[in-house]
PDB file of C-alpha atoms in Angstrom:
ATOM      1  CA  MET Z   1     -76.043 -35.643   5.838  1.00 56.00           C
ATOM      2  CA  ARG Z   2     -74.109 -34.220   8.754  1.00 65.00           C
ATOM      3  CA  SER Z   3     -74.693 -35.884  12.065  1.00 68.00           C
ATOM      4  CA  TYR Z   4     -74.530 -32.675  14.022  1.00 73.00           C
ATOM      5  CA  SER Z   5     -74.122 -28.857  13.724  1.00 81.00           C
ATOM      6  CA  THR Z   6     -72.297 -26.500  15.923  1.00 84.00           C
ATOM      7  CA  ILE Z   7     -74.483 -23.566  17.135  1.00 87.00           C
ATOM      8  CA  ALA Z   8     -72.783 -20.868  19.253  1.00 85.00           C
ATOM      9  CA  PRO Z   9     -74.601 -19.447  22.183  1.00 90.00           C
ATOM     10  CA  THR Z  10     -74.095 -15.992  20.610  1.00 88.00           C
ATOM     11  CA  PHE Z  11     -76.679 -16.980  18.038  1.00 91.00           C
ATOM     12  CA  TRP Z  12     -79.092 -15.659  20.639  1.00 92.00           C
ATOM     13  CA  THR Z  13     -77.144 -12.958  22.317  1.00 91.00           C
ATOM     14  CA  GLY Z  14     -74.579 -11.598  19.841  1.00 92.00           C
ATOM     15  CA  GLU Z  15     -74.911  -8.552  17.581  1.00 93.00           C
ATOM     16  CA  THR Z  16     -76.267 -10.429  14.740  1.00 92.00           C
ATOM     17  CA  GLY Z  17     -78.517 -12.723  16.903  1.00 93.00           C
ATOM     18  CA  ARG Z  18     -80.063  -9.564  18.498  1.00 94.00           C
ATOM     19  CA  ARG Z  19     -80.752  -8.066  14.997  1.00 95.00           C
ATOM     20  CA  ILE Z  20     -82.433 -11.324  13.837  1.00 95.00           C
ATOM     21  CA  ARG Z  21     -84.507 -11.350  17.041  1.00 95.00           C
ATOM     22  CA  LYS Z  22     -85.775  -7.886  16.208  1.00 95.00           C
ATOM     23  CA  ILE Z  23     -86.964  -9.092  12.823  1.00 95.00           C
ATOM     24  CA  GLY Z  24     -89.139 -11.548  14.540  1.00 96.00           C
ATOM     25  CA  PRO Z  25     -89.527 -15.074  15.630  1.00 96.00           C
ATOM     26  CA  GLU Z  26     -89.968 -16.453  12.117  1.00 97.00           C
ATOM     27  CA  ALA Z  27     -86.570 -14.913  11.202  1.00 96.00           C
ATOM     28  CA  GLN Z  28     -84.895 -16.814  14.094  1.00 96.00           C
ATOM     29  CA  VAL Z  29     -86.585 -20.094  12.922  1.00 97.00           C
ATOM     30  CA  LEU Z  30     -85.360 -19.443   9.416  1.00 97.00           C
ATOM     31  CA  ALA Z  31     -81.729 -18.577  10.429  1.00 96.00           C
ATOM     32  CA  LEU Z  32     -81.610 -21.512  12.680  1.00 96.00           C
ATOM     33  CA  TYR Z  33     -82.888 -23.757   9.945  1.00 96.00           C
ATOM     34  CA  LEU Z  34     -80.134 -22.492   7.498  1.00 96.00           C
ATOM     35  CA  LEU Z  35     -77.552 -23.540  10.049  1.00 95.00           C
ATOM     36  CA  THR Z  36     -78.930 -26.914  10.698  1.00 94.00           C
ATOM     37  CA  ASN Z  37     -81.067 -28.247   7.928  1.00 92.00           C
ATOM     38  CA  PRO Z  38     -80.141 -31.760   6.515  1.00 88.00           C
ATOM     39  CA  HIS Z  39     -79.027 -30.275   3.169  1.00 89.00           C
ATOM     40  CA  ALA Z  40     -76.429 -27.949   4.619  1.00 91.00           C
ATOM     41  CA  ASN Z  41     -72.589 -28.506   4.741  1.00 92.00           C
ATOM     42  CA  ALA Z  42     -69.872 -27.057   6.857  1.00 91.00           C
ATOM     43  CA  PHE Z  43     -69.009 -24.334   4.391  1.00 94.00           C
ATOM     44  CA  GLY Z  44     -72.478 -22.857   4.814  1.00 94.00           C
ATOM     45  CA  LEU Z  45     -72.539 -22.852   1.006  1.00 94.00           C
ATOM     46  CA  TYR Z  46     -75.073 -25.237  -0.615  1.00 92.00           C
ATOM     47  CA  TYR Z  47     -77.902 -25.766  -2.967  1.00 90.00           C
ATOM     48  CA  LEU Z  48     -81.322 -25.212  -1.308  1.00 89.00           C
ATOM     49  CA  PRO Z  49     -84.359 -24.620  -3.522  1.00 88.00           C
ATOM     50  CA  LEU Z  50     -86.882 -22.253  -2.056  1.00 88.00           C
ATOM     51  CA  VAL Z  51     -89.710 -24.768  -2.291  1.00 85.00           C
ATOM     52  CA  ILE Z  52     -87.827 -27.032   0.158  1.00 88.00           C
ATOM     53  CA  ILE Z  53     -87.295 -24.148   2.684  1.00 92.00           C
ATOM     54  CA  GLU Z  54     -90.971 -23.640   2.398  1.00 90.00           C
ATOM     55  CA  HIS Z  55     -91.913 -27.364   2.891  1.00 87.00           C
ATOM     56  CA  GLU Z  56     -89.469 -28.021   5.738  1.00 90.00           C
ATOM     57  CA  THR Z  57     -90.051 -24.707   7.787  1.00 93.00           C
ATOM     58  CA  GLY Z  58     -93.760 -24.324   7.167  1.00 92.00           C
ATOM     59  CA  LEU Z  59     -93.098 -20.651   6.182  1.00 94.00           C
ATOM     60  CA  SER Z  60     -94.772 -19.153   3.138  1.00 92.00           C
ATOM     61  CA  ALA Z  61     -92.685 -18.331   0.082  1.00 90.00           C
ATOM     62  CA  LYS Z  62     -93.570 -14.673   0.436  1.00 92.00           C
ATOM     63  CA  ARG Z  63     -92.486 -14.587   4.104  1.00 95.00           C
ATOM     64  CA  ILE Z  64     -89.239 -16.490   3.290  1.00 95.00           C
ATOM     65  CA  ALA Z  65     -88.490 -13.943   0.700  1.00 93.00           C
ATOM     66  CA  ALA Z  66     -89.095 -11.016   3.089  1.00 94.00           C
ATOM     67  CA  ILE Z  67     -86.851 -12.616   5.755  1.00 96.00           C
ATOM     68  CA  LEU Z  68     -84.116 -13.348   3.474  1.00 95.00           C
ATOM     69  CA  ARG Z  69     -83.996  -9.789   2.282  1.00 94.00           C
ATOM     70  CA  GLU Z  70     -83.553  -8.697   5.927  1.00 94.00           C
ATOM     71  CA  LEU Z  71     -80.918 -11.403   6.647  1.00 95.00           C
ATOM     72  CA  GLU Z  72     -78.749 -10.323   3.607  1.00 91.00           C
ATOM     73  CA  THR Z  73     -77.235  -7.443   5.647  1.00 82.00           C
ATOM     74  CA  ASP Z  74     -74.750  -9.763   7.461  1.00 89.00           C
ATOM     75  CA  PHE Z  75     -76.058 -13.236   7.875  1.00 95.00           C
ATOM     76  CA  CYS Z  76     -76.483 -14.911   4.563  1.00 96.00           C
ATOM     77  CA  ARG Z  77     -76.907 -14.366   0.785  1.00 95.00           C
ATOM     78  CA  TYR Z  78     -79.361 -16.220  -1.511  1.00 95.00           C
ATOM     79  CA  ASP Z  79     -79.433 -16.409  -5.173  1.00 93.00           C
ATOM     80  CA  THR Z  80     -82.841 -17.366  -6.662  1.00 89.00           C
ATOM     81  CA  ASP Z  81     -81.579 -18.241 -10.102  1.00 87.00           C
ATOM     82  CA  ALA Z  82     -78.911 -20.653  -9.004  1.00 87.00           C
ATOM     83  CA  GLU Z  83     -80.917 -21.654  -5.824  1.00 88.00           C
ATOM     84  CA  PHE Z  84     -77.740 -21.475  -3.668  1.00 92.00           C
ATOM     85  CA  ILE Z  85     -77.478 -20.158  -0.109  1.00 95.00           C
ATOM     86  CA  TRP Z  86     -74.359 -18.880   1.609  1.00 96.00           C
ATOM     87  CA  VAL Z  87     -74.569 -18.468   5.458  1.00 96.00           C
ATOM     88  CA  ILE Z  88     -71.503 -16.084   5.614  1.00 95.00           C
ATOM     89  CA  GLU Z  89     -69.943 -17.000   9.077  1.00 94.00           C
ATOM     90  CA  MET Z  90     -70.933 -20.657   9.099  1.00 94.00           C
ATOM     91  CA  ALA Z  91     -67.591 -22.165   8.042  1.00 94.00           C
ATOM     92  CA  GLY Z  92     -65.861 -20.239  10.744  1.00 91.00           C
ATOM     93  CA  TYR Z  93     -68.100 -22.025  13.307  1.00 89.00           C
ATOM     94  CA  GLN Z  94     -68.483 -25.461  11.772  1.00 91.00           C
ATOM     95  CA  ILE Z  95     -64.844 -25.946  10.576  1.00 92.00           C
ATOM     96  CA  GLY Z  96     -63.239 -23.524  12.898  1.00 88.00           C
ATOM     97  CA  GLU Z  97     -59.437 -22.598  13.034  1.00 89.00           C
ATOM     98  CA  LEU Z  98     -57.230 -25.462  11.793  1.00 89.00           C
ATOM     99  CA  LYS Z  99     -53.486 -25.521  12.078  1.00 89.00           C
ATOM    100  CA  SER Z 100     -51.552 -25.986   8.874  1.00 87.00           C
ATOM    101  CA  GLU Z 101     -50.587 -29.565   9.871  1.00 88.00           C
ATOM    102  CA  ASP Z 102     -54.085 -30.532  10.750  1.00 89.00           C
ATOM    103  CA  ARG Z 103     -55.071 -33.450   8.488  1.00 89.00           C
ATOM    104  CA  ARG Z 104     -58.611 -32.352   8.384  1.00 89.00           C
ATOM    105  CA  LEU Z 105     -57.547 -29.656   5.961  1.00 92.00           C
ATOM    106  CA  ILE Z 106     -57.215 -32.404   3.346  1.00 92.00           C
ATOM    107  CA  SER Z 107     -60.883 -33.004   3.563  1.00 90.00           C
ATOM    108  CA  VAL Z 108     -61.845 -29.336   3.622  1.00 93.00           C
ATOM    109  CA  ARG Z 109     -59.875 -28.670   0.472  1.00 93.00           C
ATOM    110  CA  ARG Z 110     -61.223 -31.925  -1.391  1.00 91.00           C
ATOM    111  CA  ASN Z 111     -64.788 -30.967  -0.586  1.00 90.00           C
ATOM    112  CA  TRP Z 112     -64.092 -27.296  -1.719  1.00 92.00           C
ATOM    113  CA  ASP Z 113     -62.793 -28.640  -5.034  1.00 91.00           C
ATOM    114  CA  GLN Z 114     -65.966 -30.685  -5.446  1.00 88.00           C
ATOM    115  CA  MET Z 115     -68.257 -27.624  -4.764  1.00 88.00           C
ATOM    116  CA  PRO Z 116     -70.700 -27.225  -7.680  1.00 86.00           C
ATOM    117  CA  PRO Z 117     -70.074 -23.840  -9.458  1.00 85.00           C
ATOM    118  CA  ASN Z 118     -72.279 -21.141  -8.027  1.00 90.00           C
ATOM    119  CA  PRO Z 119     -72.537 -17.256  -7.629  1.00 92.00           C
ATOM    120  CA  PHE Z 120     -70.849 -17.314  -4.258  1.00 94.00           C
ATOM    121  CA  THR Z 121     -67.555 -19.245  -4.697  1.00 92.00           C
ATOM    122  CA  GLY Z 122     -65.523 -16.171  -5.407  1.00 92.00           C
ATOM    123  CA  ALA Z 123     -66.636 -14.243  -2.340  1.00 93.00           C
ATOM    124  CA  PHE Z 124     -66.442 -17.421  -0.151  1.00 95.00           C
ATOM    125  CA  TYR Z 125     -62.702 -17.712  -1.397  1.00 94.00           C
ATOM    126  CA  ASP Z 126     -61.972 -14.198  -0.623  1.00 94.00           C
ATOM    127  CA  LYS Z 127     -63.244 -14.776   2.986  1.00 94.00           C
ATOM    128  CA  TYR Z 128     -61.855 -18.307   3.662  1.00 95.00           C
ATOM    129  CA  GLY Z 129     -59.228 -19.131   0.948  1.00 93.00           C
ATOM    130  CA  ALA Z 130     -56.181 -18.128   2.901  1.00 93.00           C
ATOM    131  CA  ARG Z 131     -57.456 -19.509   6.159  1.00 93.00           C
ATOM    132  CA  TYR Z 132     -57.898 -22.972   4.724  1.00 94.00           C
ATOM    133  CA  GLY Z 133     -55.505 -22.952   1.894  1.00 93.00           C
ATOM    134  CA  LEU Z 134     -58.198 -23.357  -0.837  1.00 93.00           C
ATOM    135  CA  ASN Z 135     -57.761 -23.260  -4.604  1.00 91.00           C
ATOM    136  CA  ARG Z 136     -58.978 -20.057  -6.152  1.00 88.00           C
ATOM    137  CA  ARG Z 137     -62.412 -20.246  -7.720  1.00 82.00           C
ATOM    138  CA  ALA Z 138     -64.472 -17.558  -9.481  1.00 72.00           C
ATOM    139  CA  SER Z 139     -68.120 -17.214  -8.984  1.00 73.00           C
ATOM    140  CA  LYS Z 140     -70.379 -18.526 -11.686  1.00 71.00           C
ATOM    141  CA  GLY Z 141     -73.293 -16.231 -12.841  1.00 59.00           C
ATOM    142  CA  HIS Z 142     -72.395 -13.029 -11.068  1.00 47.00           C
ATOM    143  CA  ALA Z 143     -68.757 -12.290 -11.685  1.00 34.00           C
ATOM    144  CA  LYS Z 144     -68.958  -8.737 -10.360  1.00 34.00           C
ATOM    145  CA  GLY Z 145     -69.803  -9.905  -6.714  1.00 31.00           C
ATOM    146  CA  ILE Z 146     -72.478 -11.035  -4.636  1.00 32.00           C
ATOM    147  CA  ARG Z 147     -75.961 -10.330  -5.717  1.00 41.00           C
ATOM    148  CA  THR Z 148     -77.772  -8.408  -3.031  1.00 38.00           C
ATOM    149  CA  GLU Z 149     -81.265  -8.102  -4.616  1.00 42.00           C
ATOM    150  CA  ILE Z 150     -83.618 -11.041  -4.485  1.00 39.00           C
ATOM    151  CA  LYS Z 151     -85.948 -11.306  -7.489  1.00 45.00           C
ATOM    152  CA  PRO Z 152     -89.684 -11.778  -6.674  1.00 41.00           C
ATOM    153  CA  MET Z 153     -90.197 -15.429  -6.166  1.00 41.00           C
ATOM    154  CA  PRO Z 154     -92.735 -17.280  -8.256  1.00 42.00           C
ATOM    155  CA  SER Z 155     -95.093 -19.082  -5.948  1.00 40.00           C
ATOM    156  CA  PRO Z 156     -94.466 -22.890  -6.091  1.00 39.00           C
ATOM    157  CA  GLN Z 157     -97.345 -24.735  -7.659  1.00 42.00           C
ATOM    158  CA  ILE Z 158     -99.352 -26.801  -5.211  1.00 38.00           C
ATOM    159  CA  CYS Z 159    -101.582 -29.489  -6.459  1.00 42.00           C
ATOM    160  CA  ASP Z 160    -105.282 -29.441  -5.768  1.00 44.00           C
ATOM    161  CA  PRO Z 161    -106.068 -31.692  -2.688  1.00 40.00           C
ATOM    162  CA  GLU Z 162    -109.432 -32.595  -4.412  1.00 44.00           C
ATOM    163  CA  GLN Z 163    -107.372 -34.130  -7.344  1.00 46.00           C
ATOM    164  CA  GLU Z 164    -104.771 -35.878  -5.094  1.00 43.00           C
ATOM    165  CA  GLN Z 165    -105.276 -39.219  -3.548  1.00 42.00           C
ATOM    166  CA  ASP Z 166    -101.982 -39.046  -1.612  1.00 46.00           C
ATOM    167  CA  GLN Z 167    -101.224 -35.832   0.124  1.00 44.00           C
ATOM    168  CA  GLU Z 168     -97.504 -36.840   0.621  1.00 46.00           C
ATOM    169  CA  GLY Z 169     -96.767 -35.903  -2.907  1.00 43.00           C
ATOM    170  CA  CYS Z 170     -98.711 -32.682  -3.050  1.00 42.00           C
ATOM    171  CA  SER Z 171     -95.932 -29.996  -3.051  1.00 40.00           C
ATOM    172  CA  GLU Z 172     -94.000 -29.790  -6.261  1.00 39.00           C
ATOM    173  CA  LEU Z 173     -90.269 -29.959  -6.186  1.00 39.00           C
ATOM    174  CA  GLY Z 174     -90.051 -27.126  -8.699  1.00 39.00           C
ATOM    175  CA  VAL Z 175     -92.550 -24.970 -10.629  1.00 35.00           C
ATOM    176  CA  ALA Z 176     -94.119 -27.212 -13.078  1.00 39.00           C
ATOM    177  CA  ALA Z 177     -94.597 -24.446 -15.593  1.00 39.00           C
ATOM    178  CA  SER Z 178     -90.898 -24.051 -15.894  1.00 39.00           C
ATOM    179  CA  GLU Z 179     -90.151 -27.664 -16.648  1.00 41.00           C
ATOM    180  CA  PRO Z 180     -88.620 -28.082 -20.121  1.00 40.00           C
ATOM    181  CA  ALA Z 181     -90.960 -29.526 -22.875  1.00 38.00           C
ATOM    182  CA  GLU Z 182     -88.301 -32.044 -23.838  1.00 43.00           C
ATOM    183  CA  PRO Z 183     -87.943 -34.715 -21.110  1.00 42.00           C
ATOM    184  CA  LEU Z 184     -85.585 -37.504 -20.635  1.00 40.00           C
ATOM    185  CA  THR Z 185     -86.823 -40.934 -22.000  1.00 46.00           C
ATOM    186  CA  ASP Z 186     -84.984 -43.210 -19.719  1.00 70.00           C
ATOM    187  CA  PHE Z 187     -86.982 -42.712 -16.556  1.00 89.00           C
ATOM    188  CA  VAL Z 188     -90.785 -43.353 -16.919  1.00 91.00           C
ATOM    189  CA  PHE Z 189     -92.877 -43.820 -13.786  1.00 93.00           C
ATOM    190  CA  GLU Z 190     -96.389 -45.445 -13.575  1.00 93.00           C
ATOM    191  CA  THR Z 191     -98.849 -42.920 -11.884  1.00 94.00           C
ATOM    192  CA  VAL Z 192    -102.516 -42.483 -11.015  1.00 93.00           C
ATOM    193  CA  GLY Z 193    -105.069 -40.046 -12.104  1.00 91.00           C
ATOM    194  CA  ARG Z 194    -105.542 -38.590 -15.538  1.00 90.00           C
ATOM    195  CA  GLU Z 195    -101.965 -39.374 -16.662  1.00 91.00           C
ATOM    196  CA  LYS Z 196    -101.022 -42.945 -16.192  1.00 91.00           C
ATOM    197  CA  THR Z 197     -97.277 -42.453 -16.710  1.00 92.00           C
ATOM    198  CA  TRP Z 198     -94.844 -39.538 -16.036  1.00 92.00           C
ATOM    199  CA  THR Z 199     -91.404 -39.032 -17.561  1.00 92.00           C
ATOM    200  CA  LEU Z 200     -88.686 -37.362 -15.534  1.00 91.00           C
ATOM    201  CA  PRO Z 201     -87.806 -33.959 -16.981  1.00 90.00           C
ATOM    202  CA  THR Z 202     -84.148 -32.880 -17.560  1.00 86.00           C
ATOM    203  CA  ARG Z 203     -84.357 -29.954 -15.185  1.00 83.00           C
ATOM    204  CA  THR Z 204     -85.740 -32.135 -12.247  1.00 85.00           C
ATOM    205  CA  LEU Z 205     -83.011 -34.635 -12.829  1.00 86.00           C
ATOM    206  CA  GLN Z 206     -80.403 -31.769 -12.772  1.00 83.00           C
ATOM    207  CA  LYS Z 207     -81.877 -30.489  -9.373  1.00 83.00           C
ATOM    208  CA  LEU Z 208     -81.847 -33.859  -7.841  1.00 85.00           C
ATOM    209  CA  THR Z 209     -78.222 -34.376  -8.954  1.00 84.00           C
ATOM    210  CA  LEU Z 210     -77.080 -30.942  -7.431  1.00 81.00           C
ATOM    211  CA  ALA Z 211     -79.068 -31.598  -4.245  1.00 81.00           C
ATOM    212  CA  PHE Z 212     -77.661 -35.078  -3.658  1.00 84.00           C
ATOM    213  CA  PRO Z 213     -74.157 -35.299  -5.026  1.00 82.00           C
ATOM    214  CA  GLY Z 214     -73.276 -38.280  -2.887  1.00 81.00           C
ATOM    215  CA  VAL Z 215     -76.114 -40.548  -4.188  1.00 87.00           C
ATOM    216  CA  ASP Z 216     -76.219 -42.748  -7.280  1.00 87.00           C
ATOM    217  CA  ILE Z 217     -79.242 -40.947  -8.684  1.00 90.00           C
ATOM    218  CA  PRO Z 218     -79.820 -43.299 -11.809  1.00 88.00           C
ATOM    219  CA  ALA Z 219     -79.811 -46.296  -9.562  1.00 86.00           C
ATOM    220  CA  GLU Z 220     -82.241 -44.674  -7.120  1.00 90.00           C
ATOM    221  CA  LEU Z 221     -84.503 -43.653  -9.943  1.00 91.00           C
ATOM    222  CA  LEU Z 222     -84.649 -47.294 -11.314  1.00 87.00           C
ATOM    223  CA  LYS Z 223     -85.517 -48.517  -7.703  1.00 89.00           C
ATOM    224  CA  ALA Z 224     -88.363 -45.922  -7.587  1.00 92.00           C
ATOM    225  CA  ILE Z 225     -89.678 -47.007 -11.036  1.00 92.00           C
ATOM    226  CA  GLY Z 226     -89.743 -50.594  -9.727  1.00 88.00           C
ATOM    227  CA  TRP Z 227     -91.531 -49.436  -6.551  1.00 92.00           C
ATOM    228  CA  CYS Z 228     -94.209 -47.695  -8.598  1.00 92.00           C
ATOM    229  CA  HIS Z 229     -94.842 -50.676 -10.714  1.00 89.00           C
ATOM    230  CA  ALA Z 230     -95.068 -53.074  -7.719  1.00 88.00           C
ATOM    231  CA  ASN Z 231     -97.351 -50.657  -5.594  1.00 90.00           C
ATOM    232  CA  ALA Z 232    -100.232 -49.701  -7.787  1.00 90.00           C
ATOM    233  CA  ARG Z 233    -102.305 -48.461  -4.731  1.00 90.00           C
ATOM    234  CA  LYS Z 234     -99.583 -46.206  -3.550  1.00 92.00           C
ATOM    235  CA  ARG Z 235     -98.564 -44.609  -6.805  1.00 93.00           C
ATOM    236  CA  LYS Z 236     -98.555 -40.700  -7.174  1.00 94.00           C
ATOM    237  CA  THR Z 237    -100.173 -38.354  -9.650  1.00 93.00           C
ATOM    238  CA  ASP Z 238     -97.859 -36.973 -12.286  1.00 91.00           C
ATOM    239  CA  ARG Z 239     -97.861 -33.658 -10.452  1.00 89.00           C
ATOM    240  CA  GLY Z 240     -96.903 -35.402  -7.109  1.00 90.00           C
ATOM    241  CA  MET Z 241     -93.789 -37.206  -8.656  1.00 92.00           C
ATOM    242  CA  PRO Z 242     -91.151 -34.473  -8.191  1.00 89.00           C
ATOM    243  CA  GLU Z 243     -91.830 -34.288  -4.478  1.00 88.00           C
ATOM    244  CA  PHE Z 244     -92.027 -38.073  -4.191  1.00 91.00           C
ATOM    245  CA  LEU Z 245     -88.596 -38.467  -5.896  1.00 92.00           C
ATOM    246  CA  PHE Z 246     -86.956 -35.792  -3.716  1.00 88.00           C
ATOM    247  CA  ARG Z 247     -88.161 -37.651  -0.648  1.00 88.00           C
ATOM    248  CA  TRP Z 248     -87.115 -40.986  -2.062  1.00 92.00           C
ATOM    249  CA  ILE Z 249     -83.541 -39.733  -2.813  1.00 90.00           C
ATOM    250  CA  GLU Z 250     -83.295 -37.841   0.379  1.00 87.00           C
ATOM    251  CA  LYS Z 251     -83.965 -41.072   2.189  1.00 87.00           C
ATOM    252  CA  ALA Z 252     -81.327 -42.961   0.111  1.00 87.00           C
ATOM    253  CA  GLN Z 253     -78.819 -40.208   1.171  1.00 84.00           C
ATOM    254  CA  ASN Z 254     -79.785 -40.489   4.811  1.00 80.00           C
ATOM    255  CA  SER Z 255     -79.259 -44.176   4.779  1.00 76.00           C
ATOM    256  CA  GLY Z 256     -75.944 -43.999   2.886  1.00 65.00           C
ATOM    257  CA  GLY Z 257     -77.094 -44.548  -0.665  1.00 52.00           C
ATOM    258  CA  ARG Z 258     -75.211 -47.088  -2.819  1.00 48.00           C
ATOM    259  CA  ARG Z 259     -71.502 -46.560  -1.876  1.00 45.00           C
ATOM    260  CA  THR Z 260     -68.521 -48.698  -2.166  1.00 42.00           C
ATOM    261  CA  ALA Z 261     -66.257 -49.590   0.823  1.00 40.00           C
ATOM    262  CA  SER Z 262     -63.736 -46.965  -0.139  1.00 45.00           C
ATOM    263  CA  GLN Z 263     -66.404 -44.377  -0.404  1.00 48.00           C
ATOM    264  CA  GLU Z 264     -67.671 -45.299   3.133  1.00 45.00           C
ATOM    265  CA  THR Z 265     -64.090 -44.879   4.439  1.00 43.00           C
ATOM    266  CA  SER Z 266     -63.784 -41.561   2.638  1.00 46.00           C
ATOM    267  CA  GLN Z 267     -67.191 -40.429   4.119  1.00 47.00           C
ATOM    268  CA  ARG Z 268     -65.986 -41.085   7.727  1.00 41.00           C
ATOM    269  CA  ARG Z 269     -62.725 -39.371   6.943  1.00 41.00           C
ATOM    270  CA  GLU Z 270     -64.474 -36.319   5.545  1.00 43.00           C
ATOM    271  CA  GLU Z 271     -67.182 -35.969   8.199  1.00 42.00           C
ATOM    272  CA  VAL Z 272     -65.710 -32.799   9.360  1.00 40.00           C
ATOM    273  CA  VAL Z 273     -67.043 -30.946   6.371  1.00 45.00           C
ATOM    274  CA  THR Z 274     -70.236 -32.836   5.475  1.00 45.00           C
TER     275      THR Z 274
END
């Protein structure tokens, strides 16, 4: 997670800022969130599930969808299938102008090469490739350009408070109905409620891996399994487990996860783009 973000004063007074202000205070909150949230990177191009936006901003899924449509004019693009956001001008402010001999370009290019495939890599390259000497990469999923229309968002499934003993795990990481029927067999967690165990679905594992590329996900999952076994009174329901795991692994990322000394050195060297 980045230790800071650069926000220009023109966010409030510039042409784009004034247009966002006309949309309303909630649009300003969402725009500022997209620039500063803990999942963002300096490229402004990153994985961000809508349910996480809803949880961390307090805005409803319906309102988020409406604001994102308004912001698509010149501020950002969002793809609901890939769950990727691109804040169009963010790299220019967070990375800035770097001279060809600036060693920070090494980190910029390395992080670009490690960027997960998404619908906006092609458009990002067209805008910033020459400026930072990036390798050409095509978009995945929408080869003809940036998608400008947001599909209607399914409302994230929220568990019934009457059935939950611990509200910390109430919101789902994803929509439970879309989870595949065939789960992994390696990660089984003890739970409370009607179901006494919960097996991590493949799709949830993929989301966690995309959201936290710097964390040893299997190692953290094994830790969480041990925690659930040792803390019977604090276990979650099967419906609360996705949100519980997201928070668990987010905490591991914020504390550095399990990284070697060389990775720690690399992290410090690459701080400019993380």
